[in-house]
JSON list of C-alpha atoms in Angstrom, two decimals:
[
{"chain": "I", "resi": 10, "resn": "PRO", "atom": "CA", "xyz": [255.33, 91.06, -33.58]},
{"chain": "I", "resi": 11, "resn": "ALA", "atom": "CA", "xyz": [253.33, 93.10, -31.09]},
{"chain": "I", "resi": 12, "resn": "GLU", "atom": "CA", "xyz": [254.16, 92.89, -27.40]},
{"chain": "I", "resi": 13, "resn": "PRO", "atom": "CA", "xyz": [251.69, 90.87, -25.26]},
{"chain": "I", "resi": 14, "resn": "HIS", "atom": "CA", "xyz": [250.31, 94.02, -23.59]},
{"chain": "I", "resi": 15, "resn": "GLN", "atom": "CA", "xyz": [249.77, 95.64, -26.99]},
{"chain": "I", "resi": 16, "resn": "ARG", "atom": "CA", "xyz": [247.79, 92.61, -28.19]},
{"chain": "I", "resi": 17, "resn": "ALA", "atom": "CA", "xyz": [245.77, 92.66, -24.98]},
{"chain": "I", "resi": 18, "resn": "ASP", "atom": "CA", "xyz": [245.09, 96.40, -25.36]},
{"chain": "I", "resi": 19, "resn": "GLY", "atom": "CA", "xyz": [244.00, 95.76, -28.94]},
{"chain": "I", "resi": 20, "resn": "ARG", "atom": "CA", "xyz": [241.51, 93.16, -27.76]},
{"chain": "I", "resi": 21, "resn": "VAL", "atom": "CA", "xyz": [240.18, 95.53, -25.10]},
{"chain": "I", "resi": 22, "resn": "LEU", "atom": "CA", "xyz": [239.80, 98.32, -27.67]},
{"chain": "I", "resi": 23, "resn": "ALA", "atom": "CA", "xyz": [237.96, 95.97, -30.05]},
{"chain": "I", "resi": 24, "resn": "ALA", "atom": "CA", "xyz": [235.65, 94.86, -27.24]},
{"chain": "I", "resi": 25, "resn": "LEU", "atom": "CA", "xyz": [234.90, 98.47, -26.30]},
{"chain": "I", "resi": 26, "resn": "GLN", "atom": "CA", "xyz": [234.09, 99.27, -29.90]},
{"chain": "I", "resi": 27, "resn": "ALA", "atom": "CA", "xyz": [231.62, 96.38, -29.99]},
{"chain": "I", "resi": 28, "resn": "LEU", "atom": "CA", "xyz": [230.06, 97.37, -26.66]},
{"chain": "I", "resi": 29, "resn": "ALA", "atom": "CA", "xyz": [229.53, 100.94, -27.85]},
{"chain": "I", "resi": 30, "resn": "THR", "atom": "CA", "xyz": [226.91, 99.68, -30.28]},
{"chain": "I", "resi": 31, "resn": "GLN", "atom": "CA", "xyz": [224.85, 97.90, -27.61]},
{"chain": "I", "resi": 32, "resn": "ARG", "atom": "CA", "xyz": [221.34, 99.14, -27.04]},
{"chain": "I", "resi": 33, "resn": "LEU", "atom": "CA", "xyz": [220.36, 96.63, -24.35]},
{"chain": "I", "resi": 34, "resn": "GLU", "atom": "CA", "xyz": [221.76, 96.20, -20.86]},
{"chain": "I", "resi": 35, "resn": "ARG", "atom": "CA", "xyz": [223.46, 99.61, -20.87]},
{"chain": "I", "resi": 36, "resn": "ASP", "atom": "CA", "xyz": [223.25, 99.93, -17.10]},
{"chain": "I", "resi": 37, "resn": "THR", "atom": "CA", "xyz": [224.68, 96.45, -16.71]},
{"chain": "I", "resi": 38, "resn": "LEU", "atom": "CA", "xyz": [227.61, 97.16, -19.03]},
{"chain": "I", "resi": 39, "resn": "ALA", "atom": "CA", "xyz": [228.47, 100.68, -17.81]},
{"chain": "I", "resi": 40, "resn": "PRO", "atom": "CA", "xyz": [230.13, 99.73, -14.49]},
{"chain": "I", "resi": 41, "resn": "SER", "atom": "CA", "xyz": [232.46, 97.24, -16.18]},
{"chain": "I", "resi": 42, "resn": "VAL", "atom": "CA", "xyz": [233.41, 99.74, -18.86]},
{"chain": "I", "resi": 43, "resn": "ALA", "atom": "CA", "xyz": [233.87, 102.45, -16.21]},
{"chain": "I", "resi": 44, "resn": "GLY", "atom": "CA", "xyz": [236.42, 100.20, -14.52]},
{"chain": "I", "resi": 45, "resn": "LEU", "atom": "CA", "xyz": [238.63, 100.65, -17.58]},
{"chain": "I", "resi": 46, "resn": "LEU", "atom": "CA", "xyz": [239.01, 104.34, -16.81]},
{"chain": "I", "resi": 47, "resn": "ASP", "atom": "CA", "xyz": [241.79, 103.22, -14.46]},
{"chain": "I", "resi": 48, "resn": "HIS", "atom": "CA", "xyz": [243.61, 101.31, -17.22]},
{"chain": "I", "resi": 49, "resn": "VAL", "atom": "CA", "xyz": [247.30, 102.06, -17.64]},
{"chain": "I", "resi": 50, "resn": "THR", "atom": "CA", "xyz": [246.96, 102.76, -21.38]},
{"chain": "I", "resi": 51, "resn": "PRO", "atom": "CA", "xyz": [245.54, 106.19, -22.30]},
{"chain": "I", "resi": 52, "resn": "ALA", "atom": "CA", "xyz": [244.03, 104.83, -25.54]},
{"chain": "I", "resi": 53, "resn": "VAL", "atom": "CA", "xyz": [241.98, 102.34, -23.53]},
{"chain": "I", "resi": 54, "resn": "ARG", "atom": "CA", "xyz": [240.82, 105.07, -21.12]},
{"chain": "I", "resi": 55, "resn": "LEU", "atom": "CA", "xyz": [239.89, 107.26, -24.07]},
{"chain": "I", "resi": 56, "resn": "ALA", "atom": "CA", "xyz": [237.91, 104.43, -25.69]},
{"chain": "I", "resi": 57, "resn": "ALA", "atom": "CA", "xyz": [236.20, 103.70, -22.38]},
{"chain": "I", "resi": 58, "resn": "CYS", "atom": "CA", "xyz": [234.99, 107.32, -22.21]},
{"chain": "I", "resi": 59, "resn": "ALA", "atom": "CA", "xyz": [233.65, 107.09, -25.76]},
{"chain": "I", "resi": 60, "resn": "THR", "atom": "CA", "xyz": [231.95, 103.77, -25.02]},
{"chain": "I", "resi": 61, "resn": "LEU", "atom": "CA", "xyz": [230.33, 105.12, -21.86]},
{"chain": "I", "resi": 62, "resn": "GLU", "atom": "CA", "xyz": [229.03, 108.08, -23.83]},
{"chain": "I", "resi": 63, "resn": "SER", "atom": "CA", "xyz": [227.61, 105.74, -26.47]},
{"chain": "I", "resi": 64, "resn": "LEU", "atom": "CA", "xyz": [226.00, 103.50, -23.88]},
{"chain": "I", "resi": 65, "resn": "GLY", "atom": "CA", "xyz": [224.26, 106.51, -22.38]},
{"chain": "I", "resi": 66, "resn": "SER", "atom": "CA", "xyz": [223.93, 105.09, -18.88]},
{"chain": "I", "resi": 67, "resn": "PRO", "atom": "CA", "xyz": [223.71, 107.60, -16.03]},
{"chain": "I", "resi": 68, "resn": "LEU", "atom": "CA", "xyz": [225.62, 105.06, -13.93]},
{"chain": "I", "resi": 69, "resn": "ALA", "atom": "CA", "xyz": [228.76, 106.26, -15.75]},
{"chain": "I", "resi": 70, "resn": "VAL", "atom": "CA", "xyz": [228.59, 109.79, -14.32]},
{"chain": "I", "resi": 71, "resn": "PRO", "atom": "CA", "xyz": [230.71, 109.15, -11.18]},
{"chain": "I", "resi": 72, "resn": "ALA", "atom": "CA", "xyz": [233.52, 107.43, -13.09]},
{"chain": "I", "resi": 73, "resn": "LEU", "atom": "CA", "xyz": [233.50, 110.05, -15.84]},
{"chain": "I", "resi": 74, "resn": "THR", "atom": "CA", "xyz": [233.59, 112.80, -13.22]},
{"chain": "I", "resi": 75, "resn": "ALA", "atom": "CA", "xyz": [236.74, 111.25, -11.74]},
{"chain": "I", "resi": 76, "resn": "ALA", "atom": "CA", "xyz": [238.21, 110.96, -15.25]},
{"chain": "I", "resi": 77, "resn": "LEU", "atom": "CA", "xyz": [238.10, 114.75, -15.59]},
{"chain": "I", "resi": 78, "resn": "ALA", "atom": "CA", "xyz": [241.31, 114.69, -13.52]},
{"chain": "I", "resi": 79, "resn": "ASP", "atom": "CA", "xyz": [243.02, 112.16, -15.81]},
{"chain": "I", "resi": 80, "resn": "GLU", "atom": "CA", "xyz": [246.71, 112.88, -16.41]},
{"chain": "I", "resi": 81, "resn": "ASP", "atom": "CA", "xyz": [246.10, 112.55, -20.15]},
{"chain": "I", "resi": 82, "resn": "ALA", "atom": "CA", "xyz": [244.43, 115.72, -21.45]},
{"chain": "I", "resi": 83, "resn": "ALA", "atom": "CA", "xyz": [242.65, 113.88, -24.28]},
{"chain": "I", "resi": 84, "resn": "VAL", "atom": "CA", "xyz": [241.05, 111.46, -21.81]},
{"chain": "I", "resi": 85, "resn": "ALA", "atom": "CA", "xyz": [239.93, 114.32, -19.57]},
{"chain": "I", "resi": 86, "resn": "ARG", "atom": "CA", "xyz": [238.41, 116.17, -22.56]},
{"chain": "I", "resi": 87, "resn": "ARG", "atom": "CA", "xyz": [236.61, 113.01, -23.71]},
{"chain": "I", "resi": 88, "resn": "ALA", "atom": "CA", "xyz": [235.24, 112.42, -20.20]},
{"chain": "I", "resi": 89, "resn": "TRP", "atom": "CA", "xyz": [233.94, 116.00, -20.20]},
{"chain": "I", "resi": 90, "resn": "SER", "atom": "CA", "xyz": [232.29, 115.51, -23.57]},
{"chain": "I", "resi": 91, "resn": "ALA", "atom": "CA", "xyz": [230.66, 112.30, -22.35]},
{"chain": "I", "resi": 92, "resn": "LEU", "atom": "CA", "xyz": [229.41, 113.97, -19.16]},
{"chain": "I", "resi": 93, "resn": "ARG", "atom": "CA", "xyz": [227.88, 116.83, -21.11]},
{"chain": "I", "resi": 94, "resn": "ARG", "atom": "CA", "xyz": [226.08, 114.45, -23.43]},
{"chain": "I", "resi": 95, "resn": "LEU", "atom": "CA", "xyz": [224.90, 112.10, -20.67]},
{"chain": "I", "resi": 96, "resn": "THR", "atom": "CA", "xyz": [223.63, 114.85, -18.38]},
{"chain": "I", "resi": 97, "resn": "GLY", "atom": "CA", "xyz": [222.61, 117.56, -20.80]},
{"chain": "I", "resi": 98, "resn": "LEU", "atom": "CA", "xyz": [224.59, 120.04, -18.69]},
{"chain": "I", "resi": 99, "resn": "ASP", "atom": "CA", "xyz": [227.32, 122.36, -19.92]},
{"chain": "I", "resi": 100, "resn": "LEU", "atom": "CA", "xyz": [229.46, 122.68, -16.81]},
{"chain": "I", "resi": 101, "resn": "PRO", "atom": "CA", "xyz": [233.16, 123.48, -17.20]},
{"chain": "I", "resi": 102, "resn": "PRO", "atom": "CA", "xyz": [235.65, 120.58, -17.25]},
{"chain": "I", "resi": 103, "resn": "ASP", "atom": "CA", "xyz": [236.26, 120.93, -13.53]},
{"chain": "I", "resi": 104, "resn": "GLU", "atom": "CA", "xyz": [235.94, 117.80, -11.40]},
{"chain": "I", "resi": 105, "resn": "ALA", "atom": "CA", "xyz": [234.93, 119.81, -8.32]},
{"chain": "I", "resi": 106, "resn": "ARG", "atom": "CA", "xyz": [232.07, 121.55, -10.17]},
{"chain": "I", "resi": 107, "resn": "TRP", "atom": "CA", "xyz": [230.72, 118.22, -11.44]},
{"chain": "I", "resi": 108, "resn": "ARG", "atom": "CA", "xyz": [230.98, 116.66, -7.97]},
{"chain": "I", "resi": 109, "resn": "GLU", "atom": "CA", "xyz": [229.14, 119.66, -6.58]},
{"chain": "I", "resi": 110, "resn": "ARG", "atom": "CA", "xyz": [226.31, 119.06, -9.07]},
{"chain": "I", "resi": 111, "resn": "PHE", "atom": "CA", "xyz": [226.40, 115.26, -8.60]},
{"chain": "I", "resi": 112, "resn": "PRO", "atom": "CA", "xyz": [227.41, 114.75, -4.95]},
{"chain": "I", "resi": 113, "resn": "ASP", "atom": "CA", "xyz": [227.17, 110.97, -5.19]},
{"chain": "I", "resi": 114, "resn": "SER", "atom": "CA", "xyz": [229.94, 111.00, -7.80]}
]
């Protein structure tokens, strides 16, 4: 059987997948999803980036900017992809450059 944390991560991943399809309340959902970018499990952080991109809320920009420095390269790349899609900008995957462009991040 799966460990308790694995089952919990599975539930979080399933919830993120469901949230990614939401078209209403994006700005309400984005801060809660952004909080998962600090999750211990890289797969959850990766899914959070994808969900934030799908939600399309500009409120996600600060959290995604911070995620550019994630220790997991896949998470950092996914955060960069989400930022580019949300902002329409093609800045390099450099946290400092994004913070320069979005000082409130």
